[in-house]
Each structure stands twice: as C-alpha cells, then as structure tokens.
Short mmCIF file of N, CA and C in Angstrom, two decimals:
data_model
loop_
_atom_site.label_atom_id
_atom_site.label_comp_id
_atom_site.label_asym_id
_atom_site.label_seq_id
_atom_site.Cartn_x
_atom_site.Cartn_y
_atom_site.Cartn_z
N MET A 1 -6.19 -11.17 -1.48
CA MET A 1 -5.00 -11.39 -0.42
C MET A 1 -3.66 -11.07 -1.15
N ILE A 2 -2.91 -10.65 -0.11
CA ILE A 2 -1.49 -10.52 -0.67
C ILE A 2 -0.57 -11.26 0.45
N ALA A 3 0.58 -11.79 0.03
CA ALA A 3 1.42 -12.52 0.95
C ALA A 3 2.90 -12.04 0.59
N VAL A 4 3.67 -12.59 1.48
CA VAL A 4 5.21 -12.35 1.29
C VAL A 4 5.85 -13.74 1.40
N VAL A 5 6.87 -13.96 0.63
CA VAL A 5 7.77 -15.12 0.82
C VAL A 5 9.26 -14.50 0.71
N GLY A 6 10.23 -15.16 1.32
CA GLY A 6 11.58 -14.88 1.29
C GLY A 6 12.43 -15.73 2.10
N HIS A 7 13.79 -15.32 1.92
CA HIS A 7 14.75 -16.17 2.72
C HIS A 7 14.51 -16.19 4.13
N PRO A 8 14.76 -17.34 4.78
CA PRO A 8 14.63 -17.44 6.21
C PRO A 8 15.86 -16.91 7.00
N ASP A 9 16.80 -16.46 6.32
CA ASP A 9 18.02 -15.92 6.94
C ASP A 9 18.37 -14.49 6.81
N LEU A 10 17.40 -13.75 6.55
CA LEU A 10 17.49 -12.28 6.24
C LEU A 10 18.19 -11.68 7.53
N SER A 11 19.03 -10.77 7.37
CA SER A 11 19.82 -10.00 8.45
C SER A 11 18.64 -9.02 9.11
N ALA A 12 18.98 -8.66 10.25
CA ALA A 12 18.22 -7.71 11.00
C ALA A 12 17.94 -6.49 10.21
N SER A 13 19.10 -5.95 9.58
CA SER A 13 18.88 -4.75 8.90
C SER A 13 18.25 -4.91 7.64
N THR A 14 18.22 -6.08 7.11
CA THR A 14 17.37 -6.39 5.93
C THR A 14 15.90 -6.48 6.28
N LEU A 15 15.69 -7.12 7.41
CA LEU A 15 14.27 -7.19 7.93
C LEU A 15 13.72 -5.81 8.12
N ASP A 16 14.50 -4.89 8.74
CA ASP A 16 14.06 -3.41 9.07
C ASP A 16 13.80 -2.96 7.70
N TRP A 17 14.69 -3.07 6.68
CA TRP A 17 14.44 -2.40 5.43
C TRP A 17 13.07 -2.97 4.79
N ALA A 18 12.98 -4.33 4.91
CA ALA A 18 11.76 -5.03 4.27
C ALA A 18 10.50 -4.49 4.98
N GLU A 19 10.61 -4.28 6.14
CA GLU A 19 9.34 -3.81 6.91
C GLU A 19 8.87 -2.41 6.16
N GLU A 20 9.95 -1.52 6.08
CA GLU A 20 9.57 -0.17 5.61
C GLU A 20 9.09 -0.23 4.14
N GLU A 21 9.71 -1.13 3.45
CA GLU A 21 9.47 -1.24 1.90
C GLU A 21 8.13 -1.83 1.78
N LEU A 22 7.83 -2.87 2.48
CA LEU A 22 6.47 -3.50 2.28
C LEU A 22 5.43 -2.44 2.79
N CYS A 23 5.71 -1.70 3.86
CA CYS A 23 4.69 -0.78 4.27
C CYS A 23 4.26 0.13 3.17
N SER A 24 5.14 0.57 2.51
CA SER A 24 4.87 1.72 1.40
C SER A 24 4.13 0.84 0.21
N ARG A 25 4.50 -0.34 0.08
CA ARG A 25 3.84 -1.08 -1.10
C ARG A 25 2.37 -1.63 -0.61
N LEU A 26 2.15 -1.85 0.62
CA LEU A 26 0.93 -2.45 1.12
C LEU A 26 -0.31 -1.32 1.27
N ALA A 27 0.21 0.05 1.32
CA ALA A 27 -0.81 0.96 1.58
C ALA A 27 -1.90 1.05 0.41
N ASP A 28 -1.57 0.79 -0.88
CA ASP A 28 -2.52 0.72 -1.88
C ASP A 28 -3.55 -0.58 -1.70
N TRP A 29 -2.92 -1.58 -1.29
CA TRP A 29 -3.95 -2.59 -0.94
C TRP A 29 -4.86 -2.58 0.22
N ALA A 30 -4.33 -1.66 1.22
CA ALA A 30 -5.24 -1.42 2.37
C ALA A 30 -6.31 -0.47 2.00
N ARG A 31 -5.97 0.60 1.13
CA ARG A 31 -7.12 1.47 0.65
C ARG A 31 -8.18 0.58 -0.28
N ALA A 32 -7.79 -0.45 -0.97
CA ALA A 32 -8.69 -1.11 -1.78
C ALA A 32 -9.32 -2.26 -0.82
N GLY A 33 -9.17 -2.27 0.33
CA GLY A 33 -9.85 -3.21 1.18
C GLY A 33 -9.24 -4.65 1.33
N GLY A 34 -8.05 -4.90 0.87
CA GLY A 34 -7.53 -6.16 0.73
C GLY A 34 -6.90 -6.59 2.06
N ALA A 35 -6.39 -7.82 2.01
CA ALA A 35 -5.79 -8.32 3.45
C ALA A 35 -4.49 -9.02 3.09
N GLY A 36 -3.66 -8.98 4.13
CA GLY A 36 -2.45 -9.70 3.98
C GLY A 36 -2.50 -11.19 4.69
N LEU A 37 -1.75 -12.02 4.23
CA LEU A 37 -1.89 -13.35 4.63
C LEU A 37 -0.52 -13.82 4.95
N VAL A 38 -0.22 -14.46 6.21
CA VAL A 38 1.10 -14.83 6.63
C VAL A 38 0.90 -16.23 7.51
N ARG A 39 1.90 -17.03 7.27
CA ARG A 39 1.92 -18.27 8.29
C ARG A 39 2.81 -17.82 9.43
N ALA A 40 2.50 -18.06 10.56
CA ALA A 40 3.27 -17.58 11.80
C ALA A 40 4.68 -18.13 11.77
N GLY A 41 5.63 -17.26 11.90
CA GLY A 41 6.96 -17.61 12.02
C GLY A 41 7.88 -16.45 12.28
N LYS A 42 9.15 -16.61 12.57
CA LYS A 42 10.10 -15.53 12.85
C LYS A 42 10.54 -15.04 11.52
N GLY A 43 11.09 -13.78 11.63
CA GLY A 43 11.81 -13.02 10.58
C GLY A 43 10.90 -12.34 9.63
N LEU A 44 10.94 -12.66 8.48
CA LEU A 44 10.08 -12.07 7.48
C LEU A 44 8.50 -12.06 7.70
N PRO A 45 7.89 -12.98 8.17
CA PRO A 45 6.48 -13.02 8.53
C PRO A 45 6.21 -11.83 9.57
N VAL A 46 7.01 -11.63 10.53
CA VAL A 46 6.82 -10.61 11.42
C VAL A 46 7.01 -9.24 10.89
N ALA A 47 8.02 -9.04 10.09
CA ALA A 47 8.22 -7.76 9.28
C ALA A 47 7.03 -7.46 8.38
N PHE A 48 6.46 -8.52 7.72
CA PHE A 48 5.28 -8.20 6.83
C PHE A 48 3.98 -7.83 7.79
N GLY A 49 3.85 -8.46 8.96
CA GLY A 49 2.83 -8.27 9.77
C GLY A 49 2.78 -6.76 10.32
N ARG A 50 3.92 -6.40 10.75
CA ARG A 50 4.34 -4.91 11.07
C ARG A 50 4.01 -4.06 10.03
N ALA A 51 4.47 -4.35 8.80
CA ALA A 51 4.26 -3.40 7.73
C ALA A 51 2.75 -3.36 7.41
N ALA A 52 2.06 -4.48 7.45
CA ALA A 52 0.70 -4.42 7.15
C ALA A 52 -0.01 -3.59 8.15
N ARG A 53 0.20 -3.86 9.44
CA ARG A 53 -0.34 -3.00 10.46
C ARG A 53 -0.25 -1.44 10.23
N LYS A 54 1.08 -1.06 10.09
CA LYS A 54 1.38 0.39 9.77
C LYS A 54 0.69 0.85 8.52
N ALA A 55 0.55 0.01 7.39
CA ALA A 55 -0.21 0.44 6.26
C ALA A 55 -1.74 0.47 6.30
N GLY A 56 -2.27 0.03 7.36
CA GLY A 56 -3.63 -0.20 7.62
C GLY A 56 -4.32 -1.37 6.95
N LEU A 57 -3.41 -2.34 6.50
CA LEU A 57 -3.82 -3.56 5.90
C LEU A 57 -4.36 -4.61 6.86
N ALA A 58 -5.62 -5.19 6.69
CA ALA A 58 -5.97 -6.21 7.63
C ALA A 58 -5.06 -7.42 7.45
N LEU A 59 -4.67 -8.11 8.46
CA LEU A 59 -3.77 -9.27 8.49
C LEU A 59 -4.46 -10.45 8.96
N VAL A 60 -4.34 -11.54 8.24
CA VAL A 60 -4.68 -12.78 8.52
C VAL A 60 -3.50 -13.74 8.87
N THR A 61 -3.33 -14.29 10.02
CA THR A 61 -2.22 -15.16 10.45
C THR A 61 -2.70 -16.49 10.52
N VAL A 62 -1.94 -17.37 10.03
CA VAL A 62 -2.27 -18.93 9.91
C VAL A 62 -1.33 -19.56 10.96
N LEU A 63 -1.96 -20.27 11.97
CA LEU A 63 -1.24 -20.95 12.95
C LEU A 63 -1.48 -22.57 12.88
N PRO A 64 -0.41 -23.26 13.24
CA PRO A 64 -0.48 -24.74 12.88
C PRO A 64 -1.34 -25.46 14.03
N THR A 65 -1.99 -26.44 13.58
CA THR A 65 -2.67 -27.46 14.51
C THR A 65 -2.21 -28.74 14.09
N ARG A 66 -2.17 -29.72 15.15
CA ARG A 66 -1.99 -31.15 14.83
C ARG A 66 -3.07 -32.01 15.43
N ASN A 67 -3.83 -32.70 14.79
CA ASN A 67 -4.82 -33.42 15.30
C ASN A 67 -5.93 -32.60 16.04
N GLY A 68 -6.13 -31.53 15.38
CA GLY A 68 -7.17 -30.53 16.04
C GLY A 68 -6.73 -29.65 17.26
N ALA A 69 -5.49 -29.78 17.77
CA ALA A 69 -4.96 -28.98 18.86
C ALA A 69 -3.88 -28.14 18.34
N PRO A 70 -3.58 -26.98 19.02
CA PRO A 70 -2.61 -26.13 18.63
C PRO A 70 -1.32 -26.95 18.53
N ALA A 71 -0.40 -26.67 17.57
CA ALA A 71 0.79 -27.38 17.38
C ALA A 71 1.90 -26.59 18.20
N PRO A 72 2.87 -27.19 18.77
CA PRO A 72 3.94 -26.54 19.36
C PRO A 72 4.86 -25.88 18.43
N LEU A 73 5.39 -24.57 18.72
CA LEU A 73 6.23 -24.01 17.85
C LEU A 73 7.64 -23.81 18.62
N GLY A 74 8.69 -23.67 17.95
CA GLY A 74 9.98 -23.42 18.62
C GLY A 74 9.91 -21.93 19.30
N GLU A 75 10.78 -21.77 20.18
CA GLU A 75 10.74 -20.66 21.04
C GLU A 75 10.59 -19.35 20.19
N LEU A 76 11.59 -18.97 19.11
CA LEU A 76 11.56 -17.88 18.43
C LEU A 76 10.29 -17.76 17.58
N ASP A 77 9.93 -18.83 16.96
CA ASP A 77 8.60 -18.93 16.22
C ASP A 77 7.35 -18.62 17.14
N ARG A 78 7.44 -19.06 18.32
CA ARG A 78 6.32 -18.92 19.44
C ARG A 78 6.29 -17.36 19.67
N LYS A 79 7.37 -16.72 19.88
CA LYS A 79 7.34 -15.28 20.10
C LYS A 79 6.85 -14.52 19.06
N ALA A 80 7.31 -14.98 17.87
CA ALA A 80 6.81 -14.18 16.59
C ALA A 80 5.28 -14.43 16.40
N ALA A 81 4.81 -15.67 16.67
CA ALA A 81 3.44 -15.90 16.56
C ALA A 81 2.58 -15.19 17.56
N GLY A 82 3.13 -14.92 18.65
CA GLY A 82 2.44 -14.09 19.66
C GLY A 82 2.25 -12.51 19.12
N GLU A 83 3.33 -12.06 18.60
CA GLU A 83 3.20 -10.71 18.02
C GLU A 83 2.28 -10.70 16.85
N LEU A 84 2.48 -11.65 15.99
CA LEU A 84 1.34 -11.79 14.86
C LEU A 84 0.05 -11.76 15.30
N LEU A 85 -0.22 -12.50 16.28
CA LEU A 85 -1.58 -12.56 16.80
C LEU A 85 -2.16 -11.25 17.28
N LEU A 86 -1.21 -10.45 17.91
CA LEU A 86 -1.71 -9.07 18.30
C LEU A 86 -1.83 -8.13 16.96
N LEU A 87 -1.13 -8.55 15.99
CA LEU A 87 -1.24 -7.49 14.86
C LEU A 87 -2.48 -7.96 13.78
N SER A 88 -2.97 -9.18 14.11
CA SER A 88 -3.93 -9.78 13.16
C SER A 88 -5.35 -9.38 13.49
N GLU A 89 -6.05 -9.28 12.45
CA GLU A 89 -7.45 -9.06 12.52
C GLU A 89 -8.30 -10.51 12.51
N GLU A 90 -7.68 -11.44 11.95
CA GLU A 90 -8.15 -12.75 11.77
C GLU A 90 -7.13 -13.80 12.11
N VAL A 91 -7.44 -14.93 12.60
CA VAL A 91 -6.54 -16.00 12.76
C VAL A 91 -7.22 -17.20 12.18
N GLN A 92 -6.48 -18.02 11.35
CA GLN A 92 -6.92 -19.24 10.83
C GLN A 92 -6.05 -20.30 11.40
N LEU A 93 -6.69 -21.49 11.63
CA LEU A 93 -6.00 -22.73 12.12
C LEU A 93 -5.72 -23.59 10.84
N ALA A 94 -4.64 -24.28 10.77
CA ALA A 94 -4.45 -25.16 9.64
C ALA A 94 -3.70 -26.33 10.24
N GLU A 95 -4.05 -27.57 9.69
CA GLU A 95 -3.46 -28.77 10.06
C GLU A 95 -2.13 -28.98 9.45
N TYR A 96 -1.05 -28.79 9.95
CA TYR A 96 0.26 -29.16 9.49
C TYR A 96 1.33 -29.25 10.64
N ASP A 97 2.39 -29.91 10.42
CA ASP A 97 3.55 -29.87 11.41
C ASP A 97 4.44 -28.88 11.30
N PRO A 98 4.57 -27.83 12.03
CA PRO A 98 5.47 -26.77 11.88
C PRO A 98 7.03 -27.15 11.95
N GLY A 99 7.18 -28.34 12.43
CA GLY A 99 8.60 -28.89 12.53
C GLY A 99 9.03 -29.73 11.33
N ASP A 100 8.03 -29.82 10.40
CA ASP A 100 8.31 -30.52 9.23
C ASP A 100 8.42 -29.70 7.95
N ARG A 101 9.63 -29.49 7.35
CA ARG A 101 9.94 -28.56 6.33
C ARG A 101 8.86 -28.79 5.19
N GLY A 102 8.75 -30.06 4.81
CA GLY A 102 7.80 -30.29 3.73
C GLY A 102 6.25 -30.04 3.92
N ALA A 103 5.90 -30.06 5.26
CA ALA A 103 4.65 -29.68 5.53
C ALA A 103 4.49 -28.27 5.55
N CYS A 104 5.39 -27.55 5.99
CA CYS A 104 5.52 -26.05 5.87
C CYS A 104 5.45 -25.50 4.43
N VAL A 105 6.21 -26.16 3.61
CA VAL A 105 6.24 -25.77 2.22
C VAL A 105 4.89 -26.04 1.58
N SER A 106 4.26 -27.09 1.94
CA SER A 106 2.91 -27.44 1.38
C SER A 106 1.86 -26.45 1.89
N MET A 107 1.99 -26.05 3.25
CA MET A 107 0.97 -25.05 3.72
C MET A 107 1.21 -23.79 2.96
N ASP A 108 2.46 -23.34 2.78
CA ASP A 108 2.82 -22.10 1.93
C ASP A 108 2.27 -22.19 0.65
N GLU A 109 2.26 -23.12 -0.15
CA GLU A 109 1.74 -23.40 -1.39
C GLU A 109 0.23 -23.23 -1.39
N ASN A 110 -0.39 -23.79 -0.46
CA ASN A 110 -1.92 -23.71 0.01
C ASN A 110 -2.23 -22.03 0.08
N LEU A 111 -1.38 -21.45 0.98
CA LEU A 111 -1.71 -20.12 1.22
C LEU A 111 -1.61 -19.23 -0.12
N LEU A 112 -0.54 -19.46 -0.86
CA LEU A 112 -0.25 -18.72 -2.08
C LEU A 112 -1.32 -18.91 -3.16
N ARG A 113 -2.01 -20.09 -3.13
CA ARG A 113 -3.06 -20.15 -4.12
C ARG A 113 -4.23 -19.18 -3.87
N ASN A 114 -4.47 -18.80 -2.58
CA ASN A 114 -5.50 -17.77 -2.07
C ASN A 114 -5.08 -16.37 -2.37
N CYS A 115 -3.98 -16.13 -2.95
CA CYS A 115 -3.46 -14.81 -3.14
C CYS A 115 -3.59 -14.17 -4.49
N ALA A 116 -3.72 -12.98 -4.68
CA ALA A 116 -3.66 -12.24 -5.86
C ALA A 116 -2.21 -11.86 -6.13
N ARG A 117 -1.36 -11.64 -5.03
CA ARG A 117 -0.16 -11.08 -5.31
C ARG A 117 0.84 -11.45 -4.18
N VAL A 118 2.14 -11.75 -4.56
CA VAL A 118 3.06 -12.08 -3.64
C VAL A 118 4.30 -11.12 -3.79
N PHE A 119 4.88 -10.63 -2.70
CA PHE A 119 6.12 -9.88 -2.71
C PHE A 119 7.08 -10.93 -2.28
N ALA A 120 8.16 -11.09 -2.99
CA ALA A 120 9.25 -12.03 -2.79
C ALA A 120 10.52 -11.32 -2.41
N ILE A 121 10.91 -11.38 -1.26
CA ILE A 121 12.23 -10.79 -0.80
C ILE A 121 13.30 -11.89 -1.05
N TRP A 122 13.83 -11.84 -2.32
CA TRP A 122 14.51 -12.93 -2.87
C TRP A 122 15.73 -12.46 -3.64
N ASP A 123 16.84 -13.12 -3.60
CA ASP A 123 18.01 -12.80 -4.27
C ASP A 123 18.23 -13.54 -5.49
N GLY A 124 17.11 -14.43 -6.00
CA GLY A 124 17.20 -15.11 -7.14
C GLY A 124 17.96 -16.49 -7.10
N SER A 125 18.52 -16.74 -5.90
CA SER A 125 19.17 -18.08 -5.81
C SER A 125 18.00 -19.25 -5.82
N PRO A 126 18.63 -20.54 -6.16
CA PRO A 126 17.65 -21.56 -6.12
C PRO A 126 17.30 -22.01 -4.77
N SER A 127 16.33 -22.85 -4.74
CA SER A 127 15.91 -23.38 -3.39
C SER A 127 16.89 -24.38 -2.96
N THR A 128 17.03 -24.53 -1.70
CA THR A 128 17.98 -25.53 -0.97
C THR A 128 17.27 -26.33 0.06
N GLY A 129 17.78 -27.18 0.63
CA GLY A 129 17.20 -27.87 1.70
C GLY A 129 16.59 -27.18 2.82
N ARG A 130 16.91 -26.04 3.00
CA ARG A 130 16.52 -25.09 4.04
C ARG A 130 15.69 -23.93 3.51
N ASP A 131 15.88 -23.55 2.27
CA ASP A 131 15.31 -22.35 1.73
C ASP A 131 14.48 -22.60 0.62
N ALA A 132 13.16 -22.48 0.57
CA ALA A 132 12.28 -22.82 -0.43
C ALA A 132 11.79 -21.58 -1.22
N THR A 133 12.43 -20.50 -1.10
CA THR A 133 11.80 -19.17 -1.78
C THR A 133 11.76 -19.49 -3.26
N ALA A 134 12.73 -19.86 -3.90
CA ALA A 134 12.73 -20.02 -5.34
C ALA A 134 11.57 -20.91 -5.73
N HIS A 135 11.35 -22.11 -5.09
CA HIS A 135 10.22 -23.00 -5.35
C HIS A 135 8.84 -22.11 -5.22
N LEU A 136 8.79 -21.39 -4.07
CA LEU A 136 7.41 -20.70 -3.79
C LEU A 136 7.23 -19.63 -4.78
N VAL A 137 8.26 -19.03 -5.32
CA VAL A 137 8.04 -18.04 -6.38
C VAL A 137 7.70 -18.64 -7.69
N ALA A 138 8.19 -19.75 -8.12
CA ALA A 138 7.89 -20.47 -9.34
C ALA A 138 6.44 -21.11 -9.04
N TYR A 139 6.18 -21.58 -7.94
CA TYR A 139 4.81 -22.18 -7.59
C TYR A 139 3.73 -21.21 -7.79
N ALA A 140 3.92 -19.95 -7.22
CA ALA A 140 2.95 -18.80 -7.26
C ALA A 140 2.62 -18.38 -8.75
N ARG A 141 3.76 -18.22 -9.45
CA ARG A 141 3.72 -17.83 -10.86
C ARG A 141 2.97 -18.85 -11.69
N SER A 142 3.21 -20.10 -11.41
CA SER A 142 2.65 -21.27 -12.16
C SER A 142 1.12 -21.39 -11.88
N HIS A 143 0.73 -20.74 -10.75
CA HIS A 143 -0.75 -20.76 -10.35
C HIS A 143 -1.51 -19.34 -10.61
N GLY A 144 -0.81 -18.47 -11.42
CA GLY A 144 -1.36 -17.26 -11.90
C GLY A 144 -1.24 -16.18 -10.86
N VAL A 145 -0.48 -16.22 -9.77
CA VAL A 145 -0.32 -15.31 -8.78
C VAL A 145 0.86 -14.29 -9.34
N ASP A 146 0.47 -12.98 -9.16
CA ASP A 146 1.40 -11.91 -9.60
C ASP A 146 2.49 -11.88 -8.50
N VAL A 147 3.84 -12.07 -8.87
CA VAL A 147 4.82 -12.02 -8.06
C VAL A 147 5.85 -10.85 -8.40
N GLU A 148 6.03 -9.99 -7.36
CA GLU A 148 7.10 -9.03 -7.41
C GLU A 148 8.21 -9.18 -6.54
N VAL A 149 9.42 -9.44 -7.24
CA VAL A 149 10.56 -9.70 -6.59
C VAL A 149 11.21 -8.34 -6.17
N ILE A 150 11.71 -8.42 -4.86
CA ILE A 150 12.34 -7.20 -4.33
C ILE A 150 13.59 -7.70 -3.68
N TRP A 151 14.74 -7.05 -4.22
CA TRP A 151 16.07 -7.40 -3.55
C TRP A 151 17.08 -6.39 -4.04
N PRO A 152 16.98 -5.13 -3.32
CA PRO A 152 17.86 -4.07 -3.70
C PRO A 152 19.39 -4.28 -3.24
N ARG A 153 20.26 -3.52 -3.76
CA ARG A 153 21.70 -3.54 -3.50
C ARG A 153 21.89 -3.37 -2.00
N GLY A 154 22.77 -4.12 -1.37
CA GLY A 154 22.92 -3.92 -0.03
C GLY A 154 22.18 -4.88 0.90
N THR A 155 21.17 -5.50 0.27
CA THR A 155 20.37 -6.55 1.09
C THR A 155 21.14 -7.66 1.49
N ALA A 156 21.17 -8.13 2.74
CA ALA A 156 22.00 -9.30 3.15
C ALA A 156 21.39 -10.39 3.88
N HIS A 157 21.99 -11.47 3.63
CA HIS A 157 21.65 -12.75 4.65
C HIS A 157 22.39 -12.50 5.85
N GLY A 158 21.97 -13.22 6.89
CA GLY A 158 22.69 -13.17 8.06
C GLY A 158 21.91 -13.68 9.18
N PRO A 159 22.29 -13.75 10.42
CA PRO A 159 21.54 -14.35 11.53
C PRO A 159 20.33 -13.43 11.78
N VAL A 160 19.26 -13.93 12.01
CA VAL A 160 18.00 -13.39 12.36
C VAL A 160 18.07 -13.27 13.80
N CYS A 161 18.31 -12.09 14.49
CA CYS A 161 18.29 -12.00 15.96
C CYS A 161 17.32 -11.09 16.37
N ARG A 162 16.66 -10.26 15.70
CA ARG A 162 15.55 -9.35 16.26
C ARG A 162 14.19 -9.96 15.98
N GLU A 163 13.46 -10.08 16.93
CA GLU A 163 12.08 -10.42 16.72
C GLU A 163 11.04 -9.52 17.38
N ALA A 164 11.37 -8.93 18.40
CA ALA A 164 10.39 -7.88 19.01
C ALA A 164 11.20 -6.62 19.31
N ARG A 165 10.43 -5.58 19.22
CA ARG A 165 11.00 -4.20 19.57
C ARG A 165 10.72 -3.93 20.96
#
C-alpha cells in the first residue's frame, strides 16, 4: 500500500500540481500491483485518488462510521467522499469521528502502519492544532514506512476551493 499525507490548506494550483506529480510517481506502483490508501476528505485525498486512477493504481478509500453506522461528513468532505467512492476499487469502513481532529489523526496513524510508502506534500513546517503533517511524517518514519517529501519551489498554501471538475 501507498498513501499520501499533506497540508490541509493547499492551494488549488498546488493540488493540480500534486495530482500530476503523484500520477507519474504512482505508475510504478500500479505496474507492481500495489494499491493506494486514502481516508475520505477534501483536498489532497481527492488529488491522490484522481492520480491513482490515472496511473492505473487500485484505490482503497476509508470512510468513517460511528456506532456501526456511516458517520456524517461536512459538505466539502461529503462531496470529496462521493468522488473517491467512484474512483475506488475497494471501500473500508472504520470507526472514528470525522469531526474530531484527534480521532482523524489516530485513524491516519492506523492507515500509515499498513503502508510501505508515503508521499508527503509538506513544506517541513511543524504540526499545529490544525495541521498534523509533520507528526504523520515522523510517525510513519518511526514505524519503518518509507516517506518521500515533495515540496517544489512555487508550491503554496491557500484556500482549497476546487473539489470536482
């Protein structure tokens, strides 16, 4: 399995760039019969899902449940989850509260433990109360997961306004 982590506030142009960059990097994984793993959400998860599909990589999307029933997502995450479901070859349900940052970070940690590699769209900044990217990179590395950091010149933070084309 391969996954992606990154900042939650990537600009639309950065998400477009990430989608193309990830597509080229995922092609080898697709030829080797690997799969991509993503937790449903807006922004980078959708860019990763689109890239996986273009590269021919099987995609596994994790959706939240609470007490055995589908958990409600915010509007943008709900739209993103819908697209990811269409892109996925497999869907897994996982018990966590998508409105609880700590629960989402814990779920991401669980997902990363099942991966051989992680692409990190990350500028090297520390984790904050909103952005756990640095934590997830360190967590993956501490569990022996190969992490490749990608942050070229011109990559930017900004409002995430594009979800569907």
